Amino acid sequence: MGYCTKGFTLLELLVALAVSAILLTLVVPAFSQMAQRAKADSDLSELLRSLNYARLEAIERGLPVHLRPEAVDADWGRGLEIYQGEGPATNVLRVVPAVSRGARLTLTSGFDSIVFNALGGVSAAVSPVMTYVLGEQRRTITLCLNGRIAVGEECK
């Protein structure tokens, strides 16, 4: 009777490990980019919902509605609040959660808040532009003076 061995040789194990390592180096970056894209899409969707909410509230109430950073240091990425009114008589309508960890949300310099007027337009001399960055994901939102919200494009 012959001697029968079960299992793998060292050479077979090394080849299997090498193939696994090559596959992992191809899959991990693609998965990381896919996860970043999903987070960016989620953050952008929440931001667009909030901007549309603020605009529609201004139209419905017939009064200006503001969107500003919730944080005192004016960091747009740490959360936003939508409110109506001025000074101590501020009526907060909705609080928008912070963007994903590691993401940055900035607004064109010169703007400390966005104001939608009673007609749904933006009360400003120029269209504010919001920029969202998460890793390699970069998105821009332009708030047209007529109230239209343009993602990745300029106002026409």
JSON list of C-alpha atoms in Angstrom, two decimals:
[
{"chain": "A", "resi": 1, "resn": "MET", "atom": "CA", "xyz": [0.00, 0.00, 0.00]},
{"chain": "A", "resi": 2, "resn": "GLY", "atom": "CA", "xyz": [1.29, 3.46, -0.95]},
{"chain": "A", "resi": 3, "resn": "TYR", "atom": "CA", "xyz": [1.76, 6.39, 1.35]},
{"chain": "A", "resi": 4, "resn": "CYS", "atom": "CA", "xyz": [-0.95, 9.08, 0.82]},
{"chain": "A", "resi": 5, "resn": "THR", "atom": "CA", "xyz": [-0.52, 12.63, 2.11]},
{"chain": "A", "resi": 6, "resn": "LYS", "atom": "CA", "xyz": [-3.27, 15.12, 2.65]},
{"chain": "A", "resi": 7, "resn": "GLY", "atom": "CA", "xyz": [-2.87, 18.89, 2.66]},
{"chain": "A", "resi": 8, "resn": "PHE", "atom": "CA", "xyz": [-0.96, 21.51, 0.74]},
{"chain": "A", "resi": 9, "resn": "THR", "atom": "CA", "xyz": [2.70, 21.83, 0.00]},
{"chain": "A", "resi": 10, "resn": "LEU", "atom": "CA", "xyz": [4.57, 24.94, 1.06]},
{"chain": "A", "resi": 11, "resn": "LEU", "atom": "CA", "xyz": [4.84, 26.03, -2.55]},
{"chain": "A", "resi": 12, "resn": "GLU", "atom": "CA", "xyz": [1.06, 25.77, -3.06]},
{"chain": "A", "resi": 13, "resn": "LEU", "atom": "CA", "xyz": [0.43, 27.84, 0.07]},
{"chain": "A", "resi": 14, "resn": "LEU", "atom": "CA", "xyz": [2.87, 30.55, -1.05]},
{"chain": "A", "resi": 15, "resn": "VAL", "atom": "CA", "xyz": [1.24, 30.76, -4.48]},
{"chain": "A", "resi": 16, "resn": "ALA", "atom": "CA", "xyz": [-2.23, 31.02, -2.89]},
{"chain": "A", "resi": 17, "resn": "LEU", "atom": "CA", "xyz": [-1.01, 33.78, -0.54]},
{"chain": "A", "resi": 18, "resn": "ALA", "atom": "CA", "xyz": [0.59, 35.69, -3.42]},
{"chain": "A", "resi": 19, "resn": "VAL", "atom": "CA", "xyz": [-2.60, 35.53, -5.48]},
{"chain": "A", "resi": 20, "resn": "SER", "atom": "CA", "xyz": [-4.66, 36.65, -2.45]},
{"chain": "A", "resi": 21, "resn": "ALA", "atom": "CA", "xyz": [-2.29, 39.59, -1.81]},
{"chain": "A", "resi": 22, "resn": "ILE", "atom": "CA", "xyz": [-2.54, 40.71, -5.44]},
{"chain": "A", "resi": 23, "resn": "LEU", "atom": "CA", "xyz": [-6.34, 40.55, -5.37]},
{"chain": "A", "resi": 24, "resn": "LEU", "atom": "CA", "xyz": [-6.48, 42.51, -2.10]},
{"chain": "A", "resi": 25, "resn": "THR", "atom": "CA", "xyz": [-4.28, 45.29, -3.48]},
{"chain": "A", "resi": 26, "resn": "LEU", "atom": "CA", "xyz": [-6.74, 45.66, -6.35]},
{"chain": "A", "resi": 27, "resn": "VAL", "atom": "CA", "xyz": [-9.96, 45.41, -4.32]},
{"chain": "A", "resi": 28, "resn": "VAL", "atom": "CA", "xyz": [-9.20, 47.55, -1.24]},
{"chain": "A", "resi": 29, "resn": "PRO", "atom": "CA", "xyz": [-8.65, 50.90, -3.07]},
{"chain": "A", "resi": 30, "resn": "ALA", "atom": "CA", "xyz": [-11.74, 50.35, -5.20]},
{"chain": "A", "resi": 31, "resn": "PHE", "atom": "CA", "xyz": [-13.81, 49.58, -2.11]},
{"chain": "A", "resi": 32, "resn": "SER", "atom": "CA", "xyz": [-12.42, 52.64, -0.32]},
{"chain": "A", "resi": 33, "resn": "GLN", "atom": "CA", "xyz": [-13.37, 54.90, -3.26]},
{"chain": "A", "resi": 34, "resn": "MET", "atom": "CA", "xyz": [-16.82, 53.32, -3.42]},
{"chain": "A", "resi": 35, "resn": "ALA", "atom": "CA", "xyz": [-17.35, 53.95, 0.31]},
{"chain": "A", "resi": 36, "resn": "GLN", "atom": "CA", "xyz": [-16.20, 57.58, -0.06]},
{"chain": "A", "resi": 37, "resn": "ARG", "atom": "CA", "xyz": [-18.53, 58.10, -3.01]},
{"chain": "A", "resi": 38, "resn": "ALA", "atom": "CA", "xyz": [-21.46, 56.65, -1.04]},
{"chain": "A", "resi": 39, "resn": "LYS", "atom": "CA", "xyz": [-20.75, 58.92, 1.95]},
{"chain": "A", "resi": 40, "resn": "ALA", "atom": "CA", "xyz": [-20.42, 61.95, -0.33]},
{"chain": "A", "resi": 41, "resn": "ASP", "atom": "CA", "xyz": [-23.71, 61.12, -2.08]},
{"chain": "A", "resi": 42, "resn": "SER", "atom": "CA", "xyz": [-25.44, 60.71, 1.28]},
{"chain": "A", "resi": 43, "resn": "ASP", "atom": "CA", "xyz": [-24.08, 64.00, 2.65]},
{"chain": "A", "resi": 44, "resn": "LEU", "atom": "CA", "xyz": [-24.98, 65.83, -0.55]},
{"chain": "A", "resi": 45, "resn": "SER", "atom": "CA", "xyz": [-28.52, 64.43, -0.53]},
{"chain": "A", "resi": 46, "resn": "GLU", "atom": "CA", "xyz": [-29.04, 65.60, 3.06]},
{"chain": "A", "resi": 47, "resn": "LEU", "atom": "CA", "xyz": [-27.68, 69.04, 2.21]},
{"chain": "A", "resi": 48, "resn": "LEU", "atom": "CA", "xyz": [-29.91, 69.37, -0.87]},
{"chain": "A", "resi": 49, "resn": "ARG", "atom": "CA", "xyz": [-32.97, 68.30, 1.16]},
{"chain": "A", "resi": 50, "resn": "SER", "atom": "CA", "xyz": [-32.12, 70.95, 3.74]},
{"chain": "A", "resi": 51, "resn": "LEU", "atom": "CA", "xyz": [-31.65, 73.70, 1.16]},
{"chain": "A", "resi": 52, "resn": "ASN", "atom": "CA", "xyz": [-34.94, 72.81, -0.52]},
{"chain": "A", "resi": 53, "resn": "TYR", "atom": "CA", "xyz": [-36.67, 72.71, 2.88]},
{"chain": "A", "resi": 54, "resn": "ALA", "atom": "CA", "xyz": [-35.37, 76.19, 3.76]},
{"chain": "A", "resi": 55, "resn": "ARG", "atom": "CA", "xyz": [-36.45, 77.56, 0.38]},
{"chain": "A", "resi": 56, "resn": "LEU", "atom": "CA", "xyz": [-39.94, 76.05, 0.60]},
{"chain": "A", "resi": 57, "resn": "GLU", "atom": "CA", "xyz": [-40.40, 77.28, 4.19]},
{"chain": "A", "resi": 58, "resn": "ALA", "atom": "CA", "xyz": [-39.54, 80.82, 3.06]},
{"chain": "A", "resi": 59, "resn": "ILE", "atom": "CA", "xyz": [-42.16, 80.61, 0.30]},
{"chain": "A", "resi": 60, "resn": "GLU", "atom": "CA", "xyz": [-44.79, 79.06, 2.57]},
{"chain": "A", "resi": 61, "resn": "ARG", "atom": "CA", "xyz": [-44.26, 81.50, 5.43]},
{"chain": "A", "resi": 62, "resn": "GLY", "atom": "CA", "xyz": [-43.80, 84.53, 3.18]},
{"chain": "A", "resi": 63, "resn": "LEU", "atom": "CA", "xyz": [-40.80, 85.50, 5.32]},
{"chain": "A", "resi": 64, "resn": "PRO", "atom": "CA", "xyz": [-37.02, 85.15, 4.96]},
{"chain": "A", "resi": 65, "resn": "VAL", "atom": "CA", "xyz": [-35.58, 81.83, 6.13]},
{"chain": "A", "resi": 66, "resn": "HIS", "atom": "CA", "xyz": [-31.88, 81.51, 6.96]},
{"chain": "A", "resi": 67, "resn": "LEU", "atom": "CA", "xyz": [-29.41, 78.64, 6.83]},
{"chain": "A", "resi": 68, "resn": "ARG", "atom": "CA", "xyz": [-26.26, 79.05, 8.93]},
{"chain": "A", "resi": 69, "resn": "PRO", "atom": "CA", "xyz": [-23.65, 76.92, 10.69]},
{"chain": "A", "resi": 70, "resn": "GLU", "atom": "CA", "xyz": [-24.78, 75.59, 14.03]},
{"chain": "A", "resi": 71, "resn": "ALA", "atom": "CA", "xyz": [-21.26, 75.95, 15.48]},
{"chain": "A", "resi": 72, "resn": "VAL", "atom": "CA", "xyz": [-20.06, 79.29, 16.78]},
{"chain": "A", "resi": 73, "resn": "ASP", "atom": "CA", "xyz": [-16.82, 79.03, 14.77]},
{"chain": "A", "resi": 74, "resn": "ALA", "atom": "CA", "xyz": [-18.82, 79.14, 11.50]},
{"chain": "A", "resi": 75, "resn": "ASP", "atom": "CA", "xyz": [-17.73, 75.64, 10.45]},
{"chain": "A", "resi": 76, "resn": "TRP", "atom": "CA", "xyz": [-20.32, 74.63, 7.86]},
{"chain": "A", "resi": 77, "resn": "GLY", "atom": "CA", "xyz": [-19.34, 70.97, 8.14]},
{"chain": "A", "resi": 78, "resn": "ARG", "atom": "CA", "xyz": [-20.24, 70.62, 11.83]},
{"chain": "A", "resi": 79, "resn": "GLY", "atom": "CA", "xyz": [-23.97, 70.97, 11.36]},
{"chain": "A", "resi": 80, "resn": "LEU", "atom": "CA", "xyz": [-26.39, 73.61, 10.18]},
{"chain": "A", "resi": 81, "resn": "GLU", "atom": "CA", "xyz": [-29.58, 75.17, 11.43]},
{"chain": "A", "resi": 82, "resn": "ILE", "atom": "CA", "xyz": [-32.48, 76.51, 9.45]},
{"chain": "A", "resi": 83, "resn": "TYR", "atom": "CA", "xyz": [-34.23, 79.36, 11.19]},
{"chain": "A", "resi": 84, "resn": "GLN", "atom": "CA", "xyz": [-36.66, 82.20, 10.70]},
{"chain": "A", "resi": 85, "resn": "GLY", "atom": "CA", "xyz": [-36.30, 85.53, 12.46]},
{"chain": "A", "resi": 86, "resn": "GLU", "atom": "CA", "xyz": [-33.43, 87.67, 13.71]},
{"chain": "A", "resi": 87, "resn": "GLY", "atom": "CA", "xyz": [-31.55, 88.16, 16.97]},
{"chain": "A", "resi": 88, "resn": "PRO", "atom": "CA", "xyz": [-32.93, 86.63, 20.16]},
{"chain": "A", "resi": 89, "resn": "ALA", "atom": "CA", "xyz": [-36.32, 85.97, 18.53]},
{"chain": "A", "resi": 90, "resn": "THR", "atom": "CA", "xyz": [-34.84, 83.26, 16.29]},
{"chain": "A", "resi": 91, "resn": "ASN", "atom": "CA", "xyz": [-37.23, 80.41, 15.51]},
{"chain": "A", "resi": 92, "resn": "VAL", "atom": "CA", "xyz": [-35.15, 77.30, 14.67]},
{"chain": "A", "resi": 93, "resn": "LEU", "atom": "CA", "xyz": [-37.09, 75.20, 12.16]},
{"chain": "A", "resi": 94, "resn": "ARG", "atom": "CA", "xyz": [-34.67, 72.35, 11.63]},
{"chain": "A", "resi": 95, "resn": "VAL", "atom": "CA", "xyz": [-31.18, 71.25, 12.65]},
{"chain": "A", "resi": 96, "resn": "VAL", "atom": "CA", "xyz": [-29.11, 69.58, 9.93]},
{"chain": "A", "resi": 97, "resn": "PRO", "atom": "CA", "xyz": [-26.56, 67.00, 11.11]},
{"chain": "A", "resi": 98, "resn": "ALA", "atom": "CA", "xyz": [-22.83, 67.36, 10.46]},
{"chain": "A", "resi": 99, "resn": "VAL", "atom": "CA", "xyz": [-21.30, 65.97, 7.29]},
{"chain": "A", "resi": 100, "resn": "SER", "atom": "CA", "xyz": [-19.36, 62.70, 7.41]},
{"chain": "A", "resi": 101, "resn": "ARG", "atom": "CA", "xyz": [-16.17, 62.52, 9.41]},
{"chain": "A", "resi": 102, "resn": "GLY", "atom": "CA", "xyz": [-13.24, 63.83, 7.37]},
{"chain": "A", "resi": 103, "resn": "ALA", "atom": "CA", "xyz": [-15.46, 65.82, 5.00]},
{"chain": "A", "resi": 104, "resn": "ARG", "atom": "CA", "xyz": [-15.29, 69.61, 4.61]},
{"chain": "A", "resi": 105, "resn": "LEU", "atom": "CA", "xyz": [-18.14, 71.88, 3.64]},
{"chain": "A", "resi": 106, "resn": "THR", "atom": "CA", "xyz": [-17.30, 75.49, 2.81]},
{"chain": "A", "resi": 107, "resn": "LEU", "atom": "CA", "xyz": [-19.24, 78.46, 1.49]},
{"chain": "A", "resi": 108, "resn": "THR", "atom": "CA", "xyz": [-18.03, 81.27, -0.75]},
{"chain": "A", "resi": 109, "resn": "SER", "atom": "CA", "xyz": [-16.18, 83.81, 1.38]},
{"chain": "A", "resi": 110, "resn": "GLY", "atom": "CA", "xyz": [-18.22, 86.78, 2.46]},
{"chain": "A", "resi": 111, "resn": "PHE", "atom": "CA", "xyz": [-21.27, 84.70, 3.40]},
{"chain": "A", "resi": 112, "resn": "ASP", "atom": "CA", "xyz": [-21.98, 83.81, 7.01]},
{"chain": "A", "resi": 113, "resn": "SER", "atom": "CA", "xyz": [-25.46, 82.51, 6.19]},
{"chain": "A", "resi": 114, "resn": "ILE", "atom": "CA", "xyz": [-27.75, 81.82, 3.25]},
{"chain": "A", "resi": 115, "resn": "VAL", "atom": "CA", "xyz": [-31.06, 83.69, 3.19]},
{"chain": "A", "resi": 116, "resn": "PHE", "atom": "CA", "xyz": [-34.03, 82.60, 1.09]},
{"chain": "A", "resi": 117, "resn": "ASN", "atom": "CA", "xyz": [-36.55, 85.41, 0.59]},
{"chain": "A", "resi": 118, "resn": "ALA", "atom": "CA", "xyz": [-40.35, 85.10, 0.53]},
{"chain": "A", "resi": 119, "resn": "LEU", "atom": "CA", "xyz": [-40.27, 84.33, -3.20]},
{"chain": "A", "resi": 120, "resn": "GLY", "atom": "CA", "xyz": [-37.78, 81.48, -2.72]},
{"chain": "A", "resi": 121, "resn": "GLY", "atom": "CA", "xyz": [-34.84, 83.39, -4.18]},
{"chain": "A", "resi": 122, "resn": "VAL", "atom": "CA", "xyz": [-31.47, 83.87, -2.53]},
{"chain": "A", "resi": 123, "resn": "SER", "atom": "CA", "xyz": [-31.03, 87.28, -0.92]},
{"chain": "A", "resi": 124, "resn": "ALA", "atom": "CA", "xyz": [-27.52, 88.10, -2.12]},
{"chain": "A", "resi": 125, "resn": "ALA", "atom": "CA", "xyz": [-25.70, 90.15, -4.72]},
{"chain": "A", "resi": 126, "resn": "VAL", "atom": "CA", "xyz": [-23.91, 87.10, -6.14]},
{"chain": "A", "resi": 127, "resn": "SER", "atom": "CA", "xyz": [-24.75, 83.39, -6.16]},
{"chain": "A", "resi": 128, "resn": "PRO", "atom": "CA", "xyz": [-23.20, 81.62, -3.15]},
{"chain": "A", "resi": 129, "resn": "VAL", "atom": "CA", "xyz": [-21.25, 78.45, -3.92]},
{"chain": "A", "resi": 130, "resn": "MET", "atom": "CA", "xyz": [-20.91, 75.59, -1.44]},
{"chain": "A", "resi": 131, "resn": "THR", "atom": "CA", "xyz": [-18.01, 73.19, -1.85]},
{"chain": "A", "resi": 132, "resn": "TYR", "atom": "CA", "xyz": [-18.02, 69.68, -0.37]},
{"chain": "A", "resi": 133, "resn": "VAL", "atom": "CA", "xyz": [-14.79, 67.66, -0.20]},
{"chain": "A", "resi": 134, "resn": "LEU", "atom": "CA", "xyz": [-14.30, 64.13, 1.14]},
{"chain": "A", "resi": 135, "resn": "GLY", "atom": "CA", "xyz": [-11.02, 62.56, 0.09]},
{"chain": "A", "resi": 136, "resn": "GLU", "atom": "CA", "xyz": [-11.04, 62.51, -3.70]},
{"chain": "A", "resi": 137, "resn": "GLN", "atom": "CA", "xyz": [-14.76, 63.32, -3.86]},
{"chain": "A", "resi": 138, "resn": "ARG", "atom": "CA", "xyz": [-15.41, 67.00, -4.61]},
{"chain": "A", "resi": 139, "resn": "ARG", "atom": "CA", "xyz": [-18.86, 68.47, -5.26]},
{"chain": "A", "resi": 140, "resn": "THR", "atom": "CA", "xyz": [-20.09, 72.02, -5.72]},
{"chain": "A", "resi": 141, "resn": "ILE", "atom": "CA", "xyz": [-23.56, 73.43, -5.14]},
{"chain": "A", "resi": 142, "resn": "THR", "atom": "CA", "xyz": [-24.40, 76.81, -6.60]},
{"chain": "A", "resi": 143, "resn": "LEU", "atom": "CA", "xyz": [-27.41, 78.64, -5.18]},
{"chain": "A", "resi": 144, "resn": "CYS", "atom": "CA", "xyz": [-28.80, 80.68, -8.03]},
{"chain": "A", "resi": 145, "resn": "LEU", "atom": "CA", "xyz": [-30.33, 84.04, -7.16]},
{"chain": "A", "resi": 146, "resn": "ASN", "atom": "CA", "xyz": [-33.74, 82.84, -8.39]},
{"chain": "A", "resi": 147, "resn": "GLY", "atom": "CA", "xyz": [-33.60, 79.98, -5.84]},
{"chain": "A", "resi": 148, "resn": "ARG", "atom": "CA", "xyz": [-32.59, 77.18, -8.20]},
{"chain": "A", "resi": 149, "resn": "ILE", "atom": "CA", "xyz": [-30.03, 74.82, -6.68]},
{"chain": "A", "resi": 150, "resn": "ALA", "atom": "CA", "xyz": [-27.43, 73.75, -9.25]},
{"chain": "A", "resi": 151, "resn": "VAL", "atom": "CA", "xyz": [-25.24, 70.76, -8.40]},
{"chain": "A", "resi": 152, "resn": "GLY", "atom": "CA", "xyz": [-21.90, 70.66, -10.19]},
{"chain": "A", "resi": 153, "resn": "GLU", "atom": "CA", "xyz": [-22.80, 73.47, -12.56]},
{"chain": "A", "resi": 154, "resn": "GLU", "atom": "CA", "xyz": [-23.10, 77.23, -12.66]},
{"chain": "A", "resi": 155, "resn": "CYS", "atom": "CA", "xyz": [-26.32, 79.23, -12.71]},
{"chain": "A", "resi": 156, "resn": "LYS", "atom": "CA", "xyz": [-27.72, 80.00, -16.13]}
]
